[in-house]
Coordinates of C-alpha atoms in Angstrom, one line a residue:
Chain A
X632 CA -19.0 -127.9 -49.0
X633 CA -20.7 -125.1 -47.1
X634 CA -17.3 -124.3 -45.6
X635 CA -15.7 -124.9 -48.6
X636 CA -17.7 -122.3 -50.7
X637 CA -17.8 -119.8 -47.6
X638 CA -14.3 -119.9 -47.8
X639 CA -13.9 -119.7 -51.7
X640 CA -16.3 -116.1 -51.2
X641 CA -13.5 -114.9 -48.5
X642 CA -10.5 -116.0 -50.9
X643 CA -12.1 -114.6 -53.7
X644 CA -13.0 -111.1 -51.4
X645 CA -9.2 -111.1 -50.0
X646 CA -8.2 -111.1 -54.0
X647 CA -10.4 -108.8 -55.2
X648 CA -9.1 -106.2 -52.3
X649 CA -5.6 -106.9 -53.4
X650 CA -6.0 -106.5 -56.7
X651 CA -7.5 -103.4 -57.4
X652 CA -5.8 -100.1 -56.5
X653 CA -6.6 -96.8 -56.8
X654 CA -7.0 -95.7 -60.8
X655 CA -3.8 -95.1 -62.2
X656 CA -2.3 -91.8 -63.2
X657 CA -5.6 -90.6 -62.3
X658 CA -3.9 -86.6 -63.0
X659 CA -3.9 -87.6 -66.4
X660 CA -6.3 -86.5 -68.8
X661 CA -7.8 -89.6 -71.3
X662 CA -5.9 -89.5 -74.3
X663 CA -3.5 -91.0 -76.4
X664 CA -0.8 -90.3 -74.2
X665 CA -1.9 -92.0 -70.8
X666 CA -3.8 -95.2 -73.1
X667 CA 0.1 -95.8 -74.0
X668 CA 1.8 -95.4 -71.0
X669 CA -1.1 -97.9 -70.1
X670 CA -0.7 -100.1 -72.9
X671 CA 3.0 -100.2 -72.0
X672 CA 3.0 -101.4 -68.9
X673 CA 0.5 -104.4 -69.6
X674 CA 1.8 -105.3 -72.0
X675 CA 5.9 -105.8 -70.8
X676 CA 4.2 -106.9 -67.3
X677 CA 1.5 -109.4 -68.2
X678 CA 2.8 -112.9 -68.5
X679 CA 2.2 -114.9 -71.6
X680 CA 2.4 -110.8 -73.2
X681 CA 5.0 -111.0 -76.0
X682 CA 6.4 -108.2 -74.9
X683 CA 6.4 -109.9 -70.8
X684 CA 9.5 -108.2 -69.6
X685 CA 11.3 -110.3 -66.4
X686 CA 10.7 -108.2 -63.1
X687 CA 14.8 -108.3 -62.7
X688 CA 15.0 -106.3 -66.0
X689 CA 12.2 -104.1 -65.1
X690 CA 14.1 -100.5 -65.1
X691 CA 12.6 -97.0 -65.4
X692 CA 14.8 -93.9 -65.4
X693 CA 13.8 -90.4 -65.0
X694 CA 15.7 -87.2 -65.7
X695 CA 14.9 -84.9 -62.4
X696 CA 14.7 -81.0 -63.4
X697 CA 12.2 -80.4 -65.5
X698 CA 10.8 -84.2 -65.7
X699 CA 10.0 -84.4 -62.5
X700 CA 10.1 -81.2 -60.4
X701 CA 10.2 -77.7 -61.8
X702 CA 13.4 -76.3 -63.3
X703 CA 12.3 -72.5 -64.2
X704 CA 13.3 -69.9 -63.7
X705 CA 16.9 -71.5 -62.9
X706 CA 17.6 -74.9 -61.5
X707 CA 16.4 -75.3 -57.7
X708 CA 20.2 -76.4 -56.7
X709 CA 21.4 -72.9 -57.9
X710 CA 19.3 -71.4 -54.9
X711 CA 20.7 -73.7 -53.0
X712 CA 24.3 -72.6 -53.7
X713 CA 23.5 -69.0 -53.5
X714 CA 22.3 -69.8 -50.3
X715 CA 24.9 -71.8 -49.0
X716 CA 27.2 -68.5 -50.2
X717 CA 24.9 -66.5 -47.8
X718 CA 25.9 -69.2 -44.7
X719 CA 29.1 -69.4 -46.0
X720 CA 30.2 -65.4 -46.3
X721 CA 31.6 -64.8 -42.6
X722 CA 34.4 -67.4 -43.0
X723 CA 34.8 -66.0 -47.1
X724 CA 35.1 -61.9 -46.2
X725 CA 37.0 -61.4 -49.9
X726 CA 33.4 -62.3 -51.2
X727 CA 32.3 -59.2 -50.4
X728 CA 34.1 -57.5 -52.8
X729 CA 34.2 -60.1 -55.3
X730 CA 31.9 -61.2 -58.8
X731 CA 29.7 -63.1 -58.6
X732 CA 29.5 -63.8 -54.4
X733 CA 29.1 -59.6 -53.7
X734 CA 25.8 -59.3 -56.0
X735 CA 24.4 -62.8 -54.1
X736 CA 25.5 -61.3 -50.7
X737 CA 23.5 -58.4 -51.7
X738 CA 20.3 -60.5 -52.7
X739 CA 20.8 -60.0 -56.2
X740 CA 20.4 -62.5 -58.9
X741 CA 23.9 -62.6 -60.1
X742 CA 24.4 -61.5 -63.7
X743 CA 26.6 -63.2 -66.8
X744 CA 28.1 -65.4 -64.5
X745 CA 30.5 -67.5 -67.0
X746 CA 31.0 -71.7 -67.0
X747 CA 33.7 -71.2 -65.0
X748 CA 32.2 -68.7 -62.5
X749 CA 29.7 -71.3 -62.4
X750 CA 31.1 -74.6 -61.4
X751 CA 33.6 -72.3 -58.7
X752 CA 30.2 -71.3 -57.2
X753 CA 29.4 -75.1 -56.9
X754 CA 32.8 -76.1 -55.4
X755 CA 32.5 -73.3 -53.4
X756 CA 29.3 -74.3 -51.4
X757 CA 29.4 -78.1 -52.2
X758 CA 32.8 -79.0 -51.2
X759 CA 35.3 -78.7 -48.1
X760 CA 32.7 -79.9 -46.2
X761 CA 32.7 -83.9 -45.0
X762 CA 29.7 -86.1 -46.6
X763 CA 27.5 -85.6 -43.8
X764 CA 27.6 -82.1 -43.2
X765 CA 27.1 -81.5 -46.6
X766 CA 23.4 -83.3 -46.2
X767 CA 22.6 -82.1 -43.2
X768 CA 23.1 -78.4 -45.1
X769 CA 21.0 -79.4 -48.0
X770 CA 18.0 -80.6 -45.5
X771 CA 18.0 -77.7 -43.3
X772 CA 17.7 -75.8 -46.7
X773 CA 15.0 -77.6 -47.8
X774 CA 13.3 -78.0 -44.8
X775 CA 12.8 -73.6 -45.0
X776 CA 13.7 -72.6 -48.9
X777 CA 10.7 -70.9 -51.0
X778 CA 10.7 -70.7 -54.8
X779 CA 11.1 -67.2 -55.3
X780 CA 7.9 -66.6 -58.0
X781 CA 5.5 -69.5 -56.9
X782 CA 6.8 -68.9 -53.2
X783 CA 6.2 -72.8 -52.8
X784 CA 9.0 -75.0 -51.3
X785 CA 10.6 -76.1 -54.0
X786 CA 9.2 -80.3 -52.5
X787 CA 5.9 -79.0 -53.2
X788 CA 7.2 -78.1 -56.9
X789 CA 7.0 -82.2 -58.0
X790 CA 5.1 -82.8 -60.9
X791 CA 1.5 -84.9 -59.1
X792 CA 1.2 -86.8 -62.6
X793 CA 4.5 -88.2 -62.7
X794 CA 4.4 -89.2 -58.7
X795 CA 1.2 -91.1 -60.0
X796 CA 3.9 -92.6 -62.7
X797 CA 6.4 -93.6 -60.4
X798 CA 3.6 -95.0 -57.9
X799 CA 2.2 -96.8 -60.8
X800 CA 5.5 -98.4 -62.6
X801 CA 6.8 -100.0 -58.7
X802 CA 3.0 -101.1 -58.0
X803 CA 3.9 -103.1 -61.3
X804 CA 7.4 -104.1 -60.4
X805 CA 9.1 -101.6 -61.9
X806 CA 12.4 -100.4 -60.4
X807 CA 12.6 -96.3 -60.7
X808 CA 15.4 -94.5 -61.1
X809 CA 16.5 -90.3 -61.5
X810 CA 19.2 -90.2 -63.5
X811 CA 19.8 -86.0 -63.8
X812 CA 22.2 -83.8 -64.2
X813 CA 22.0 -82.4 -60.8
X814 CA 24.3 -83.0 -58.2
X815 CA 23.7 -86.8 -56.8
X816 CA 24.3 -86.2 -52.7
X817 CA 22.3 -82.5 -53.3
X818 CA 19.3 -85.3 -54.2
X819 CA 19.9 -87.4 -52.0
X820 CA 19.2 -85.5 -48.6
X821 CA 15.2 -84.7 -49.6
X822 CA 14.4 -87.5 -53.3
X823 CA 13.8 -90.1 -51.3
X824 CA 11.3 -88.8 -49.4
X825 CA 9.9 -87.2 -52.1
X826 CA 9.3 -89.3 -54.8
X827 CA 10.3 -92.8 -52.7
X828 CA 13.1 -93.5 -54.9
X829 CA 16.2 -94.8 -52.0
X830 CA 19.3 -93.0 -51.9
X831 CA 21.3 -95.9 -53.9
X832 CA 18.5 -95.7 -57.4
X833 CA 19.8 -92.0 -57.4
X834 CA 21.7 -91.3 -60.3
X835 CA 23.6 -87.9 -60.7
X836 CA 26.4 -85.8 -61.6
X837 CA 29.1 -86.0 -58.8
X838 CA 32.2 -84.6 -57.5
X839 CA 35.2 -86.2 -56.7
X840 CA 35.6 -87.1 -52.2
X841 CA 38.5 -88.8 -50.1
X842 CA 38.3 -90.8 -47.2
X843 CA 40.3 -89.7 -43.8
X844 CA 40.9 -90.8 -40.7
X845 CA 40.7 -87.4 -38.7
X846 CA 41.9 -87.6 -35.1
X847 CA 41.0 -90.9 -35.6
X848 CA 37.3 -90.6 -37.3
X849 CA 36.7 -92.1 -40.2
X850 CA 35.4 -89.3 -42.5
X851 CA 34.6 -88.8 -46.1
X852 CA 35.1 -85.1 -47.5
X853 CA 34.2 -83.8 -50.6
X854 CA 36.8 -82.1 -53.0
X855 CA 36.2 -79.2 -54.9
X856 CA 36.6 -81.7 -58.1
X857 CA 33.8 -82.4 -60.4
X858 CA 34.2 -86.3 -61.1
X859 CA 31.4 -87.3 -63.0
X860 CA 29.3 -84.8 -65.2
X861 CA 25.4 -87.0 -66.1
X862 CA 24.6 -85.4 -68.6
X863 CA 24.1 -85.7 -72.0
X864 CA 26.5 -88.1 -73.3
X865 CA 27.3 -89.5 -69.7
X866 CA 23.5 -90.7 -69.0
X867 CA 23.7 -94.2 -70.7
X868 CA 27.9 -94.8 -69.1
X869 CA 26.1 -93.5 -65.9
X870 CA 22.9 -95.9 -66.4
X871 CA 24.9 -98.5 -67.6
X872 CA 27.9 -97.6 -64.4
X873 CA 25.5 -97.8 -62.2
X874 CA 23.0 -99.9 -63.3
X875 CA 24.6 -102.0 -65.0
X876 CA 21.7 -102.0 -67.9
X877 CA 19.4 -100.8 -70.3
X878 CA 16.5 -99.7 -69.3
X879 CA 13.3 -100.3 -70.6
X880 CA 11.6 -97.0 -69.9
X881 CA 13.2 -93.5 -70.0
X882 CA 11.6 -89.8 -69.4
X883 CA 12.6 -86.9 -69.6
X884 CA 12.4 -83.6 -71.2
X885 CA 15.0 -81.4 -72.4
X886 CA 18.2 -82.1 -74.7
X887 CA 20.7 -83.4 -71.9
X888 CA 18.1 -86.3 -71.7
X889 CA 18.4 -87.2 -75.4
X890 CA 21.6 -89.8 -75.6
X891 CA 19.8 -91.7 -73.1
X892 CA 16.5 -91.7 -74.1
X893 CA 18.4 -93.1 -77.8
X894 CA 20.1 -95.3 -76.0
X895 CA 16.7 -97.2 -74.4
X896 CA 14.6 -97.0 -77.1
X897 CA 17.7 -98.5 -79.2
X898 CA 17.5 -101.9 -76.7
X899 CA 15.3 -105.0 -78.2
X900 CA 12.1 -106.1 -76.6
X901 CA 9.5 -103.1 -75.8
X902 CA 10.9 -99.9 -74.8
X903 CA 9.4 -96.7 -73.8
X904 CA 10.8 -93.6 -74.3
X905 CA 8.7 -90.1 -72.6
X906 CA 9.3 -86.3 -73.1
X907 CA 7.6 -83.9 -70.9
X908 CA 6.9 -80.6 -73.1
X909 CA 6.5 -77.8 -70.9
X910 CA 4.0 -76.0 -72.8
X911 CA 1.4 -74.5 -69.9
X912 CA 2.6 -71.1 -68.9
X913 CA -0.4 -70.5 -67.0
X914 CA 0.2 -73.6 -64.5
X915 CA 4.0 -73.9 -65.1
X916 CA 6.1 -72.5 -68.0
X917 CA 6.4 -72.6 -71.7
X918 CA 9.7 -73.3 -73.6
X919 CA 11.6 -75.3 -75.6
X920 CA 14.4 -74.6 -78.1
X921 CA 15.0 -71.3 -77.1
X922 CA 15.3 -71.9 -73.2
X923 CA 18.4 -71.2 -71.9
X924 CA 17.1 -73.8 -68.9
X925 CA 16.1 -77.9 -70.3
X926 CA 16.9 -76.4 -73.7
X927 CA 14.4 -79.4 -76.0
X928 CA 15.2 -79.0 -79.3
X929 CA 17.0 -82.0 -80.9
X930 CA 15.2 -84.3 -78.9
X931 CA 11.4 -83.1 -80.3
X932 CA 12.9 -83.3 -83.8
X933 CA 14.2 -86.8 -82.6
X934 CA 10.8 -88.2 -80.9
X935 CA 8.7 -88.2 -84.2
X936 CA 11.7 -90.5 -85.4
X937 CA 12.4 -92.8 -82.6
X938 CA 8.4 -92.8 -81.9
X939 CA 9.1 -91.4 -78.2
X940 CA 5.3 -90.2 -76.6
X941 CA 5.7 -86.0 -76.7
X942 CA 3.4 -85.5 -73.5
X943 CA 1.8 -82.1 -73.5
X944 CA 1.8 -80.6 -70.4
X945 CA -0.8 -78.4 -70.4
X946 CA -3.4 -81.1 -72.6
X947 CA -2.3 -84.2 -70.5
X948 CA -2.2 -83.2 -67.2
X949 CA -5.2 -82.3 -64.7
X950 CA -2.9 -80.8 -62.3
X951 CA 0.7 -79.9 -62.2
X952 CA 2.5 -80.0 -59.2
X953 CA 1.9 -82.3 -55.8
X954 CA -1.6 -82.0 -53.9
Chain B
X749 CA -19.4 -120.3 -35.4
X750 CA -17.6 -123.5 -36.4
X751 CA -16.8 -121.6 -40.4
X752 CA -15.5 -118.9 -37.6
X753 CA -13.1 -121.8 -35.6
X754 CA -12.6 -123.7 -38.6
X755 CA -11.0 -120.3 -40.5
X756 CA -9.6 -119.7 -37.4
X757 CA -7.5 -123.0 -37.4
X758 CA -6.1 -122.0 -41.3
X759 CA -5.4 -118.5 -40.3
X760 CA -3.0 -119.9 -37.6
X761 CA -1.7 -122.1 -39.9
X762 CA -1.1 -119.9 -42.2
X763 CA 0.3 -117.2 -40.3
X764 CA 2.6 -120.0 -39.2
X765 CA 3.8 -121.4 -42.0
X766 CA 4.6 -117.9 -43.0
X767 CA 6.7 -117.2 -40.0
X768 CA 8.5 -120.3 -39.2
X769 CA 11.7 -120.0 -41.8
X770 CA 14.0 -122.9 -42.2
X771 CA 16.5 -122.3 -39.3
X772 CA 18.8 -119.0 -39.8
X773 CA 22.7 -120.3 -40.6
X774 CA 21.9 -123.7 -40.2
X775 CA 25.9 -124.2 -41.7
X776 CA 27.1 -122.5 -39.0
X777 CA 28.0 -124.0 -36.4
X778 CA 26.4 -123.2 -32.5
X779 CA 29.1 -120.5 -30.8
X780 CA 29.6 -117.3 -30.2
X781 CA 30.2 -115.7 -33.5
X782 CA 26.9 -117.7 -34.9
X783 CA 24.8 -115.7 -31.4
X784 CA 26.4 -112.4 -32.0
X785 CA 25.6 -112.7 -35.8
X786 CA 21.7 -113.5 -34.4
X787 CA 21.4 -110.8 -31.4
X788 CA 22.8 -108.5 -33.7
X789 CA 20.3 -108.8 -36.4
X790 CA 17.4 -109.1 -34.1
X791 CA 18.1 -105.9 -32.0
X792 CA 18.6 -104.2 -35.5
X793 CA 14.9 -105.1 -36.7
X794 CA 12.9 -105.8 -34.2
X795 CA 10.8 -102.8 -33.5
X796 CA 10.9 -101.0 -30.1
X797 CA 14.8 -102.1 -29.3
X798 CA 17.1 -99.1 -28.9
X799 CA 19.3 -100.5 -31.3
X800 CA 16.4 -100.2 -33.4
X801 CA 17.5 -99.2 -37.5
X802 CA 15.0 -98.3 -40.1
X803 CA 14.3 -100.0 -43.0
X804 CA 16.0 -98.0 -45.3
X805 CA 18.8 -97.5 -43.0
X806 CA 19.7 -101.3 -43.2
X807 CA 22.7 -101.4 -45.7
X808 CA 24.9 -104.3 -45.5
X809 CA 27.9 -104.6 -48.1
X810 CA 29.9 -107.7 -48.7
X811 CA 33.4 -108.4 -50.1
X812 CA 33.6 -111.0 -52.5
X813 CA 37.3 -112.2 -53.3
X814 CA 38.0 -114.0 -50.4
X815 CA 34.6 -113.4 -48.7
X816 CA 31.5 -114.2 -50.7
X817 CA 33.4 -117.2 -52.6
X818 CA 37.5 -118.3 -52.8
X819 CA 40.0 -116.6 -54.4
X820 CA 42.7 -119.2 -54.5
X821 CA 45.2 -119.5 -55.8
X822 CA 44.5 -116.4 -57.7
X823 CA 41.0 -114.6 -58.1
X824 CA 39.3 -115.8 -60.5
X825 CA 38.5 -113.3 -62.8
X826 CA 42.6 -113.8 -63.8
X827 CA 41.4 -116.8 -64.9
X828 CA 38.4 -115.0 -67.5
X829 CA 41.5 -112.8 -68.7
X830 CA 43.2 -116.3 -69.2
X831 CA 40.7 -117.8 -70.8
X832 CA 40.5 -114.9 -73.0
X833 CA 43.5 -114.8 -73.8
X834 CA 43.2 -117.8 -75.8
X835 CA 39.6 -116.8 -77.0
X836 CA 41.2 -113.0 -79.1
X837 CA 44.5 -114.8 -79.4
X838 CA 43.5 -115.1 -83.6
X839 CA 43.1 -111.5 -83.4
X840 CA 46.7 -110.4 -81.5
X841 CA 48.9 -113.2 -83.7
X842 CA 52.2 -111.0 -81.8
X843 CA 51.0 -112.5 -78.0
X844 CA 52.1 -115.4 -79.8
X845 CA 56.1 -114.2 -79.5
X846 CA 55.2 -111.9 -76.5
X847 CA 55.4 -111.8 -72.5
X848 CA 53.2 -113.1 -70.4
X849 CA 51.0 -114.4 -73.5
X850 CA 53.1 -116.6 -75.0
X851 CA 52.8 -118.6 -71.9
X852 CA 49.3 -117.9 -71.7
X853 CA 48.8 -119.8 -75.0
X854 CA 51.1 -122.6 -73.9
X855 CA 48.6 -123.2 -71.2
X856 CA 51.4 -122.3 -68.3
X857 CA 50.0 -120.2 -65.4
X858 CA 52.7 -116.7 -66.1
X859 CA 55.6 -116.4 -64.1
X860 CA 56.9 -112.9 -62.2
X861 CA 53.7 -110.4 -63.9
X862 CA 54.9 -107.2 -62.5
X863 CA 51.5 -104.7 -61.8
X864 CA 51.9 -103.3 -65.5
X865 CA 51.6 -106.3 -66.8
X866 CA 48.4 -107.8 -65.1
X867 CA 46.8 -104.0 -66.1
X868 CA 47.7 -104.9 -69.8
X869 CA 46.0 -108.0 -69.3
X870 CA 42.9 -106.8 -67.8
X871 CA 42.4 -103.7 -70.5
X872 CA 43.6 -106.6 -73.6
X873 CA 40.7 -108.8 -72.6
X874 CA 38.0 -106.5 -70.6
X875 CA 38.3 -103.9 -73.3
X876 CA 37.9 -102.4 -76.7
X877 CA 34.0 -104.7 -76.9
X878 CA 30.5 -103.3 -76.7
X879 CA 29.0 -104.0 -72.7
X880 CA 26.6 -106.3 -74.7
X881 CA 30.1 -108.6 -75.9
X882 CA 32.2 -107.9 -73.0
X883 CA 28.6 -109.6 -70.7
X884 CA 28.6 -112.1 -72.9
X885 CA 31.7 -113.4 -73.2
X886 CA 31.6 -113.7 -68.8
X887 CA 29.0 -115.8 -69.3
X888 CA 29.8 -118.2 -72.2
X889 CA 33.4 -118.7 -70.0
X890 CA 31.6 -118.9 -66.3
X891 CA 29.3 -121.8 -68.0
X892 CA 32.2 -123.9 -68.9
X893 CA 35.0 -123.2 -66.9
X894 CA 36.8 -125.0 -64.3
X895 CA 38.5 -124.3 -61.2
X896 CA 42.5 -125.7 -62.0
X897 CA 42.2 -127.5 -58.6
X898 CA 39.0 -128.2 -57.1
X899 CA 37.7 -128.8 -60.7
X900 CA 34.5 -127.3 -59.4
X901 CA 32.7 -124.5 -61.6
X902 CA 34.0 -120.9 -60.2
X903 CA 30.2 -120.6 -59.0
X904 CA 30.0 -123.1 -56.7
X905 CA 32.8 -122.2 -55.1
X906 CA 30.6 -119.9 -53.4
X907 CA 30.3 -120.4 -49.3
X908 CA 27.1 -121.6 -48.1
X909 CA 27.3 -120.0 -45.2
X910 CA 27.7 -116.5 -46.4
X911 CA 24.7 -117.6 -48.7
X912 CA 22.8 -118.7 -45.8
X913 CA 23.6 -115.0 -44.1
X914 CA 22.3 -113.2 -47.1
X915 CA 19.3 -114.8 -46.9
X916 CA 18.7 -114.3 -43.6
X917 CA 20.2 -110.3 -43.4
X918 CA 17.0 -109.7 -46.2
X919 CA 14.3 -111.7 -44.8
X920 CA 15.4 -108.8 -42.0
X921 CA 15.0 -106.3 -44.7
X922 CA 18.7 -105.2 -45.1
X923 CA 19.9 -104.3 -48.5
X924 CA 22.6 -106.6 -49.6
X925 CA 24.9 -105.5 -51.6
X926 CA 28.6 -106.5 -53.0
X927 CA 31.7 -103.7 -52.5
X928 CA 34.3 -105.6 -54.7
X929 CA 37.9 -105.4 -56.1
X930 CA 36.8 -107.1 -58.9
X931 CA 35.5 -105.5 -61.8
X932 CA 31.7 -104.8 -61.5
X933 CA 30.9 -105.8 -64.8
X934 CA 32.5 -109.1 -64.5
X935 CA 30.5 -110.1 -61.7
X936 CA 27.1 -108.5 -63.0
X937 CA 27.4 -110.8 -65.2
X938 CA 27.1 -113.7 -62.8
X939 CA 26.2 -112.6 -59.4
X940 CA 22.9 -111.5 -59.5
X941 CA 21.3 -115.3 -60.0
X942 CA 24.2 -117.1 -57.4
X943 CA 23.8 -114.5 -54.6
X944 CA 20.2 -113.2 -55.4
X945 CA 21.9 -109.6 -55.6
X946 CA 20.2 -107.4 -58.1
X947 CA 23.0 -106.0 -60.6
X948 CA 23.0 -102.2 -59.4
X949 CA 23.3 -103.6 -56.0
X950 CA 26.9 -104.5 -57.4
X951 CA 29.4 -102.2 -56.4
X952 CA 33.1 -102.5 -57.8
X953 CA 36.4 -101.1 -59.7
X954 CA 35.4 -100.0 -63.3
X955 CA 36.9 -99.3 -66.7
X956 CA 36.1 -96.3 -68.7
X957 CA 33.4 -96.5 -71.1
X958 CA 32.1 -94.3 -74.0
X959 CA 28.4 -94.0 -75.5
X960 CA 29.0 -93.7 -78.9
X961 CA 25.9 -94.1 -82.1
X962 CA 28.0 -96.8 -84.6
X963 CA 25.8 -96.9 -87.9
X964 CA 23.2 -95.5 -86.1
X965 CA 23.3 -97.6 -83.5
X966 CA 23.9 -96.7 -79.6
X967 CA 26.4 -98.6 -77.9
X968 CA 28.7 -98.7 -75.0
X969 CA 32.3 -99.4 -75.9
X970 CA 34.9 -100.7 -73.2
X971 CA 37.4 -98.3 -72.6
X972 CA 41.6 -99.7 -72.2
X973 CA 41.9 -97.7 -68.6
X974 CA 41.5 -98.0 -65.5
X975 CA 38.5 -95.3 -63.6
X976 CA 37.9 -96.5 -60.4
X977 CA 39.7 -99.0 -58.1
X978 CA 37.2 -100.3 -55.7
X979 CA 39.6 -101.3 -53.4
X980 CA 40.8 -100.2 -50.0
X981 CA 40.3 -96.6 -49.0
X982 CA 38.6 -96.5 -52.8
X983 CA 35.6 -99.1 -50.7
X984 CA 34.4 -96.1 -48.4
X985 CA 34.2 -93.8 -52.0
X986 CA 32.7 -96.4 -54.0
X987 CA 30.1 -96.8 -51.2
X988 CA 29.3 -93.4 -50.9
X989 CA 28.9 -92.4 -54.7
X990 CA 26.8 -95.3 -54.9
X991 CA 24.4 -96.3 -52.0
X992 CA 25.3 -92.3 -50.1
X993 CA 25.2 -94.4 -46.9
X994 CA 27.2 -95.5 -44.5
X995 CA 26.3 -99.4 -44.2
X996 CA 25.0 -100.8 -40.8
X997 CA 27.2 -104.2 -41.6
X998 CA 30.2 -105.1 -44.0
X999 CA 31.7 -108.2 -44.0
X1000 CA 35.3 -108.6 -45.4
X1001 CA 38.4 -110.8 -45.3
X1002 CA 41.4 -109.1 -46.4
X1003 CA 43.5 -105.9 -45.5
X1004 CA 41.5 -104.4 -48.8
X1005 CA 38.3 -104.4 -46.2
X1006 CA 40.2 -102.4 -43.6
X1007 CA 39.5 -98.8 -44.6
X1008 CA 34.5 -101.1 -45.4
X1009 CA 34.8 -102.0 -41.9
X1010 CA 36.6 -98.8 -40.5
X1011 CA 34.2 -96.4 -42.0
X1012 CA 31.2 -98.9 -41.5
X1013 CA 31.9 -100.0 -37.9
X1014 CA 32.9 -95.8 -36.8
X1015 CA 29.1 -95.0 -37.3
X1016 CA 26.8 -93.7 -34.3
X1017 CA 24.4 -96.4 -33.6
X1018 CA 24.6 -100.3 -33.8
X1019 CA 26.9 -101.7 -36.6
X1020 CA 28.8 -104.9 -37.3
X1021 CA 32.0 -105.9 -38.6
X1022 CA 32.8 -109.4 -39.7
X1023 CA 36.1 -110.8 -41.0
X1024 CA 36.0 -114.3 -42.6
X1025 CA 39.7 -115.5 -42.1
X1026 CA 40.6 -118.6 -44.2
X1027 CA 41.9 -120.9 -41.3
X1028 CA 40.7 -124.3 -42.8
X1029 CA 43.5 -126.2 -45.1
X1030 CA 41.4 -129.2 -45.4
X1031 CA 38.2 -127.9 -46.7
X1032 CA 39.5 -125.0 -48.4
X1033 CA 42.6 -122.7 -47.6
X1034 CA 44.6 -121.4 -44.6
X1035 CA 46.3 -118.1 -45.4
X1036 CA 46.4 -114.2 -43.4
X1037 CA 49.6 -111.9 -43.2
X1038 CA 51.7 -114.2 -45.6
X1039 CA 49.4 -113.9 -48.7
X1040 CA 50.2 -112.4 -51.5
X1041 CA 46.0 -112.5 -52.4
X1042 CA 43.6 -112.0 -49.6
X1043 CA 46.7 -110.8 -47.6
X1044 CA 45.0 -110.2 -44.1
X1045 CA 47.4 -108.2 -41.2
X1046 CA 46.8 -104.8 -40.0
X1047 CA 42.8 -105.6 -40.5
X1048 CA 43.5 -108.4 -38.2
X1049 CA 45.0 -106.6 -35.6
X1050 CA 42.8 -104.0 -35.7
X1051 CA 39.4 -106.2 -35.6
X1052 CA 40.6 -106.2 -31.6
X1053 CA 40.5 -103.4 -30.9
X1054 CA 37.2 -102.3 -33.7
X1055 CA 35.9 -105.4 -32.0
X1056 CA 35.7 -106.8 -35.3
X1057 CA 33.6 -110.4 -35.7
X1058 CA 36.2 -112.8 -36.7
X1059 CA 34.9 -115.7 -38.6
X1060 CA 37.1 -118.9 -37.9
X1061 CA 36.5 -121.1 -41.1
X1062 CA 37.4 -124.2 -39.8
X1063 CA 35.7 -124.4 -36.5
X1064 CA 32.3 -121.6 -37.1
X1065 CA 31.2 -123.2 -40.9
X1066 CA 30.2 -127.0 -40.4
X1067 CA 30.2 -126.7 -44.2
X1068 CA 32.3 -124.2 -46.3
X1069 CA 31.0 -124.9 -50.7
X1070 CA 27.2 -124.3 -51.5
X1071 CA 25.3 -127.3 -51.4

């Protein structure tokens, strides 16, 4: 009897230790938004709840730029492209007299790039090499580059409250995915370490590539052709192609995420749509409908109608960047 | 002291129960092939081994038709397409007088289909509906259809030794993926239940699709256009796009898998390439270089040079179909 009692106590202790995790969403201020997220996760993951979602269907998708990390004054991937221009300049002497390359090589932010210029810049810096070499270039840049304003490494500009949300969801058996307009192979070089999201759960825009056996060695070579633009209406398609099911939770911050949020929250059963509203010009940036980067206009209007949760960065987050 | 001793005994029992799994690969005959697989898994998953592979990199890819389930006398997805012709006939009265539809509607296997006919047949039966309706059609067919020769449900024609291999790999923290020339959404309707592989770990051929808000309801509509052919040199590309890394283990059965095997086993560190050779005309089918379905010619020649493991179905498997 004593043995049984002791065992019962020990078992209880073990169970208690296992179940009491750190306070969830510690960098989220107490209030309506934090409460809504926690209640949503509880009701969709508690067996017997009428809103219970089976583990296999617990899919949560996150935009990256402006949602998981900052995106001002330009998408961080652009800073990588600019840096690559300098790396690749010795092989491209014509750049010294061609814009925007001449400006970039002189350390100036290129002015007035057209969309064609921008696409050409990406192709010149993201294609033409093998998959391994590209990944190595991104990793090398990421390990030393600093943000021009904050002077932080770019991977230190991920949002602490979002890291906590990713962890909280995974603790409740949600699979977390990135669904970004950014380049998928650019993200795969660093995002698995930074967010704890494995490479195959990262969905992004993609250039074409080709399988080739060169001198007896099989290689994947990146081609200068945009194959898939994972933005706007491309996001639900990117999700359908990669995951094959409608997410339960979608989190974004701009009009580029509107279709993803709309498709997610139109699903039967419980769904949660979240928009990060950049309202904190002291600790980060404040912008929405008039911004060139991360423009948030139609999605903010639609949020009210669709009952999407609009997170007010200034008031809802006690910490912004990764601690 | 007694309590401690009892606890020790109980703990030992618990540990023992947890660690001693069923005999791995029980339906594989003792011999060189079984031994090679087990030794490979051991050396790549034992910490301290010089061939140790980190958990994040443990990716194993499997072809489906002829590798995880049978593929004779025609790919099983074709039987689904034929059945759909009958389902969709009322909306397509012209089929009564058009080949190959007229033959199909009379229950005959269509003769002499050109590749153009075949693609048109797939488009007519796999496109034009929403994603949800298509999945429902596949599930409904799969729950009642029988193989014309064995009279078994198609999902009973998955290979027991391969189910055991999938389980064994997952027990050693390998992530298992399907990489098939078959349609990705066709497979996602049943493969997660049958193989224990989640939808997002299934890579296949794909038709285009479009995001549309119809009468206020967001939908994904399937379009009659082949967007990606996940076969031959398409397989390494499909893997690169979806997973972003080179697998450690690749398993296939035909020349369509040659590029995937070649790219996988050309990687640095330990790699394993496996070919299932259909040698059992009593229990299954026997075919290789002269077969229209699952032709195995160049890959069988290359197997010797590349040291791929060629599984002899007749002699290496004590059971063929799922028990």
